[in-house]
mmCIF file of C-alpha atoms in Angstrom:
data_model
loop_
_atom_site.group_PDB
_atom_site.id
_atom_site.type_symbol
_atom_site.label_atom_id
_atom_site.label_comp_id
_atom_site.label_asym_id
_atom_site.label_seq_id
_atom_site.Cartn_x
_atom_site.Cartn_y
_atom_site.Cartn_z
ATOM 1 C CA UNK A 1 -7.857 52.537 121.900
ATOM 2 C CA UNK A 2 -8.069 56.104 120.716
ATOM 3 C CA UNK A 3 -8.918 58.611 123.306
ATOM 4 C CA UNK A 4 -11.917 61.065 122.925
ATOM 5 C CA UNK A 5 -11.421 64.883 124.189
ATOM 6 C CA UNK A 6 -14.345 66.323 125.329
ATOM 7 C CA UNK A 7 -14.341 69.777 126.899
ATOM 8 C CA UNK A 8 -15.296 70.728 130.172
ATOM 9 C CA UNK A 9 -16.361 74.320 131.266
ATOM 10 C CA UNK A 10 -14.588 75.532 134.532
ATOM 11 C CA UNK A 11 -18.618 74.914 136.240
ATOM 12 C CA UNK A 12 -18.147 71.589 134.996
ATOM 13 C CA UNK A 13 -14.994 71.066 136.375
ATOM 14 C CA UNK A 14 -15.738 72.929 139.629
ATOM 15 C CA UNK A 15 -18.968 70.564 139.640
ATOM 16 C CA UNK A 16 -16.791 67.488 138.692
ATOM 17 C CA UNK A 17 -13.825 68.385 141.505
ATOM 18 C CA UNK A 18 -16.492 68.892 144.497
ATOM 19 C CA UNK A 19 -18.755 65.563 143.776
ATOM 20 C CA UNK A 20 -16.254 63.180 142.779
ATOM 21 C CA UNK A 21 -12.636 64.402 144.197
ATOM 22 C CA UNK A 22 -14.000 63.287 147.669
ATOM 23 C CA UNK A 23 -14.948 59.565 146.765
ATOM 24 C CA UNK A 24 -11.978 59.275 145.362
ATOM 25 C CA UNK A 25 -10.140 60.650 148.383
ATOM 26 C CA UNK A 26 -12.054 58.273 150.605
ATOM 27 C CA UNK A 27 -11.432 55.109 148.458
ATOM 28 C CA UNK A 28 -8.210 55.802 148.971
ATOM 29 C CA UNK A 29 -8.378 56.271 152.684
ATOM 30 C CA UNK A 30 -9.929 53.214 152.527
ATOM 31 C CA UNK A 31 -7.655 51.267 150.122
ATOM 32 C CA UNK A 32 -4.942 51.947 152.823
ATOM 33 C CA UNK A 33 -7.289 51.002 155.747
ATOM 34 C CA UNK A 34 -7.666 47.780 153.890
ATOM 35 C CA UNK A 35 -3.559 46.760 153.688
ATOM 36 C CA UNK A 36 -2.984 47.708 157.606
ATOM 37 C CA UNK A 37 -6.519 46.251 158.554
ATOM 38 C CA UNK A 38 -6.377 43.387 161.429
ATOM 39 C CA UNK A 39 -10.047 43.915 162.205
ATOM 40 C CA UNK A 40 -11.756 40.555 163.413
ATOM 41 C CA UNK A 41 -13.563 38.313 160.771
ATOM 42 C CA UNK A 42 -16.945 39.501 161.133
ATOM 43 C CA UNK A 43 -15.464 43.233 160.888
ATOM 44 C CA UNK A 44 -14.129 42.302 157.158
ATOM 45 C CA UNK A 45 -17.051 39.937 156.595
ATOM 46 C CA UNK A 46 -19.392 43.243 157.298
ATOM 47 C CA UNK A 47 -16.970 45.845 155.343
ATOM 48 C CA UNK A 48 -17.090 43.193 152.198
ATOM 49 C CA UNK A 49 -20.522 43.465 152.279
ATOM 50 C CA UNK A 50 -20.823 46.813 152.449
ATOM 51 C CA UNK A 51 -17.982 47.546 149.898
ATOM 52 C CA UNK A 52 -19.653 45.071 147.366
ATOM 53 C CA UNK A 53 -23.633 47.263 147.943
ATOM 54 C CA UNK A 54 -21.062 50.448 147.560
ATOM 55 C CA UNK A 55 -19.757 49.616 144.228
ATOM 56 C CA UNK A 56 -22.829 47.924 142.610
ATOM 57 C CA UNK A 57 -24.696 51.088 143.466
ATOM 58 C CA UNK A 58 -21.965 52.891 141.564
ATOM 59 C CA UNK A 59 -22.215 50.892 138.700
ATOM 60 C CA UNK A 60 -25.639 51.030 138.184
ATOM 61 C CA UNK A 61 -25.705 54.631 137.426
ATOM 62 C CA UNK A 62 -23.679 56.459 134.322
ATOM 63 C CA UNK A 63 -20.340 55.719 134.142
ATOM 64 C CA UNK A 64 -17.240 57.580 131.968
ATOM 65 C CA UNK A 65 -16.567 55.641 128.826
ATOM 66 C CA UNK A 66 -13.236 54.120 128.697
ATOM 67 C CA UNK A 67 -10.922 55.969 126.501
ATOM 68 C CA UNK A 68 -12.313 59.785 127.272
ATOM 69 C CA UNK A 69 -10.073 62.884 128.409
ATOM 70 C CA UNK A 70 -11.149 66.017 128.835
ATOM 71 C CA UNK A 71 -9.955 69.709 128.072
ATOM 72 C CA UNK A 72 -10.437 72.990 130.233
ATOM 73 C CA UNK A 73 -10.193 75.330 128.021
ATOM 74 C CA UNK A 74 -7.420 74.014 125.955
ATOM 75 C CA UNK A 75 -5.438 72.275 128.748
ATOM 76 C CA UNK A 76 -5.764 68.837 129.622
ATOM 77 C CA UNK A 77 -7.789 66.976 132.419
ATOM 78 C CA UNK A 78 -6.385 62.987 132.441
ATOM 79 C CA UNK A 79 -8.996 62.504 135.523
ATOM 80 C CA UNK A 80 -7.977 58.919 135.581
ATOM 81 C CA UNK A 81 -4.520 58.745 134.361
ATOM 82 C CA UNK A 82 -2.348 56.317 137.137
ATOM 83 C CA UNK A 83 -0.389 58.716 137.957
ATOM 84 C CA UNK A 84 -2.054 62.428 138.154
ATOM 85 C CA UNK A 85 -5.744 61.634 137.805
ATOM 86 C CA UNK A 86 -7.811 63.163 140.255
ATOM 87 C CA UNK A 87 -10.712 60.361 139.989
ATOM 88 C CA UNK A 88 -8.306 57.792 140.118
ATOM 89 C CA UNK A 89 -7.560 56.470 143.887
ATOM 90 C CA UNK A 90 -4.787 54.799 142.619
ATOM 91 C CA UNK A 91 -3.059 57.815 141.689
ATOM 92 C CA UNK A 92 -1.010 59.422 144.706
ATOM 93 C CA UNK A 93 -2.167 61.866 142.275
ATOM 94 C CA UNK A 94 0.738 64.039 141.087
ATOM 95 C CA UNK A 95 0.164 67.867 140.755
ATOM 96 C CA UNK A 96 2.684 68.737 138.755
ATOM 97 C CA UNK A 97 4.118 72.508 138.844
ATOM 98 C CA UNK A 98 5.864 73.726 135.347
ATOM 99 C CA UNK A 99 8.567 76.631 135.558
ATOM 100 C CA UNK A 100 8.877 79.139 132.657
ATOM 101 C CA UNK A 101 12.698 77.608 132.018
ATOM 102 C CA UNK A 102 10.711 74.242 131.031
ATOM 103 C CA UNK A 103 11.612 72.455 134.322
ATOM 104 C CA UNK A 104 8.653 70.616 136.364
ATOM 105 C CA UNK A 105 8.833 69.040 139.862
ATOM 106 C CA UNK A 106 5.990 67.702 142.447
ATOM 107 C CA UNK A 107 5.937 67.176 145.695
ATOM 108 C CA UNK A 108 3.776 64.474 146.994
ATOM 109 C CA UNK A 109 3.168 61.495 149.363
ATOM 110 C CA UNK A 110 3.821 57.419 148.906
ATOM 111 C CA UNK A 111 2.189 55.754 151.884
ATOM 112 C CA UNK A 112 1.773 51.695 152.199
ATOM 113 C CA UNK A 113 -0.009 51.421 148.887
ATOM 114 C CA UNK A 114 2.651 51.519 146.843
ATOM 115 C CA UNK A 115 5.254 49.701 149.339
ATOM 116 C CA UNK A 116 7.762 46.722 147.705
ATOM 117 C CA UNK A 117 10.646 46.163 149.551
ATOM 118 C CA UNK A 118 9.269 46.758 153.276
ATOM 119 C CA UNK A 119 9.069 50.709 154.053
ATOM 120 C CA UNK A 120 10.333 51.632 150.597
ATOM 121 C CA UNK A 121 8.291 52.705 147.590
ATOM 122 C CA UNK A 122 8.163 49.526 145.030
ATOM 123 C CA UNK A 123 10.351 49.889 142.183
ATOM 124 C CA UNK A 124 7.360 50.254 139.503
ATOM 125 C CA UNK A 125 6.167 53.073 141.175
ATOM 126 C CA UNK A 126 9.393 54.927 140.972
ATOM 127 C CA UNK A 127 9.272 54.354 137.192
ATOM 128 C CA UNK A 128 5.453 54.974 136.775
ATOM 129 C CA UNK A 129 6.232 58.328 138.656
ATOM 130 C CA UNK A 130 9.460 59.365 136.537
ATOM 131 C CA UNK A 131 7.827 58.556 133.162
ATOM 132 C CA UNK A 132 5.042 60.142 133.666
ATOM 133 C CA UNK A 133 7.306 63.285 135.491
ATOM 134 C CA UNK A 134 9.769 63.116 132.199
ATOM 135 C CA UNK A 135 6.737 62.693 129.751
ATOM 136 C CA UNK A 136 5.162 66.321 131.074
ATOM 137 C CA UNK A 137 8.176 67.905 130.612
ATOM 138 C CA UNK A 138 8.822 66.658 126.918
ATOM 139 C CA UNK A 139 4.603 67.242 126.153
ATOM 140 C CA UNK A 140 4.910 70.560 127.907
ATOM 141 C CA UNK A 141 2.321 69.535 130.210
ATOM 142 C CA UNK A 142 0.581 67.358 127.904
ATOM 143 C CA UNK A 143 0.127 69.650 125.629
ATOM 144 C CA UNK A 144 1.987 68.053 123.254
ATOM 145 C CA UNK A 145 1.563 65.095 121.715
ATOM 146 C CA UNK A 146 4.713 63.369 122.888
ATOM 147 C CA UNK A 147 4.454 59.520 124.304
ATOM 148 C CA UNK A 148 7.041 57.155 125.964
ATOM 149 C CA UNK A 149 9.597 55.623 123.159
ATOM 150 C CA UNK A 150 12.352 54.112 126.275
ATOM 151 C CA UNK A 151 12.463 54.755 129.968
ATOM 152 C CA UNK A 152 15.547 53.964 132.079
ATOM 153 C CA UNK A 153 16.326 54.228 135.470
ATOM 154 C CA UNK A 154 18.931 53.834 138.196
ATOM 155 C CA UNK A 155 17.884 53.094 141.795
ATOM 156 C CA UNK A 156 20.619 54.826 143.492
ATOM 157 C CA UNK A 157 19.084 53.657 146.700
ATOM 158 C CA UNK A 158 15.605 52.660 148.030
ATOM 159 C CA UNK A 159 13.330 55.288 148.015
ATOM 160 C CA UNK A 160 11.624 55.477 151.770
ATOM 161 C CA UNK A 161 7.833 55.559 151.826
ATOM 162 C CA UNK A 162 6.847 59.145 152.878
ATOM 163 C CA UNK A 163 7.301 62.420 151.208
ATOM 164 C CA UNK A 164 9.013 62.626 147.987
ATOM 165 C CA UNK A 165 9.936 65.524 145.683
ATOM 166 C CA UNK A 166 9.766 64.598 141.454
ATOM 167 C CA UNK A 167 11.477 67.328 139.576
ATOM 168 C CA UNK A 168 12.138 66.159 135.130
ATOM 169 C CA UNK A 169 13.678 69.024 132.405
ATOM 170 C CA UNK A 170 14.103 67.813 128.715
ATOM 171 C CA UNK A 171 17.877 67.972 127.696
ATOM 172 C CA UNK A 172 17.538 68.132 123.871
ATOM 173 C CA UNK A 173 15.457 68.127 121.359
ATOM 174 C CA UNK A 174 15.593 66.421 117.866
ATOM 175 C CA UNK A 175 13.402 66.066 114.875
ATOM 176 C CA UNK A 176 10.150 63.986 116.559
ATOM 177 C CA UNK A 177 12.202 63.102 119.606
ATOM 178 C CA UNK A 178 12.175 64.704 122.654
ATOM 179 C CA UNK A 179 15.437 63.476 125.412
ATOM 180 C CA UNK A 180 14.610 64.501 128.732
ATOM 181 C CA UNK A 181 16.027 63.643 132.429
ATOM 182 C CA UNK A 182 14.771 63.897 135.919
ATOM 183 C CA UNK A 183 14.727 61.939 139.552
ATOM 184 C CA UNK A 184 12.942 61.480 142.494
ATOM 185 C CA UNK A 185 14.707 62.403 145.985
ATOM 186 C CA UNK A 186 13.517 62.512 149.517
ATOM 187 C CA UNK A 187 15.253 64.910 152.425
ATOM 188 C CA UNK A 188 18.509 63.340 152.656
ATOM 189 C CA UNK A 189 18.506 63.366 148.608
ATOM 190 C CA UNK A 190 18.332 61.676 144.984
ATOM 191 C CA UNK A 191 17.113 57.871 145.616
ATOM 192 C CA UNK A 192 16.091 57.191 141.810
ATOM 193 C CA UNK A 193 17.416 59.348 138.725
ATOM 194 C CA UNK A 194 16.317 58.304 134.667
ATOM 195 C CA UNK A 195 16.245 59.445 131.468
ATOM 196 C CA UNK A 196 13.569 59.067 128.925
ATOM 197 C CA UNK A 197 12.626 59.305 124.906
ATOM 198 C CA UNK A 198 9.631 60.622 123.875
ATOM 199 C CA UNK A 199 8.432 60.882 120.231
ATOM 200 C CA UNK A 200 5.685 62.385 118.192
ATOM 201 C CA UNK A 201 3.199 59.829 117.001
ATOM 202 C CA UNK A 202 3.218 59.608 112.858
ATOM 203 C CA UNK A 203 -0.293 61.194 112.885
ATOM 204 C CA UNK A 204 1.110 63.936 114.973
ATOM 205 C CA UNK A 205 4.138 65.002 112.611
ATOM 206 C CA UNK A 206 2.589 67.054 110.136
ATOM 207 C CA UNK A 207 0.234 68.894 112.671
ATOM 208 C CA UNK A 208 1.031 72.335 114.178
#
């Protein structure tokens, strides 16, 4: 599906971040609630209910065609991408900090939503994080049209749910491909490192 940009004034966005930031903030709150939950039946029997008259109300108003991104003046807004979006509760969400040397890192939070093996962050997640971490470095913050050509990792260890620091740099650059590297580490240190291709899209190559 081919994404539509439309642009959003920084009212629009300040609009946008104050209205919707917080539901998304609270279905998250809630998506954890809902893992650790050993409330009695008629507890969940009552919260389903009230869930189900939450979300049909939501539906029944405008919703955000699938496929749209916005722009702030120039600069991207991926307010549901998996991994950064700021609409999306599944997103931890990443905000991701770029240095003038091209480096970017992020420091963020993996509670029991994204759990595998018991009290460690589930494998996928590591690798949803790092490509999306290695793919803002090559896209210089997404800027670029750069997307995912191979990811690979190596799980030096589990990585414990909790706070976790994401830090990618690209290593080289040539023709349409961009070769970058990064990890994830917690406070006693690297727990995941990979390395990543990115290329220009054909429609992309003879664009400035």
């Amino acid at each position: 599906m081919d994404a539509t940009f439309e642009a959003l004034s920084e009212a629009e966005l300040g609009r946008v971040m104050a209205s919707y930031a917080p539901l998304t903030e609270a279905v998250r709150d809630l998506i954890e609630a809902t893992i650790r939950t050993q409330a009695d039946d008629d507890v969940v029997r009552d919260a389903t209910t009230a869930i189900e008259a939450v979300t049909r109300s939501l539906r029944s108003q405008r919703v955000r065609p699938l496929g749209v991104s916005y722009h702030v003046d120039g600069r991207p807004l991926p307010l549901g991408n998996a991994a950064a979006g700021q609409c999306n509760p599944i997103a931890p969400p990443l905000v991701v900090h770029h240095e003038e040397d091209g480096r970017c890192w992020s420091e963020f939070t993996l509670g029991v939503p994204y759990e595998g093996p018991p009290g460690l962050v589930h494998g996928g997640v590591c690798a949803l994080v790092l490509d999306h971490m290695l793919g803002e470095a090559a896209s210089q913050g997404l800027t670029k049209p750069l997307f995912t050509g191979t990811l690979t990792g190596r799980y030096l260890r589990g990585t414990p749910l909790g706070p976790i620091r994401a830090e990618a740099f690209v290593e080289r650059i040539d023709g349409v491909k961009a070769f970058a590297r990064g990890h994830l580490s917690d406070a006693a240190g690297v727990t995941v490192e990979a390395e990543g291709v990115f290329i220009k899209p054909a429609w992309a190559r003879n664009v400035e």
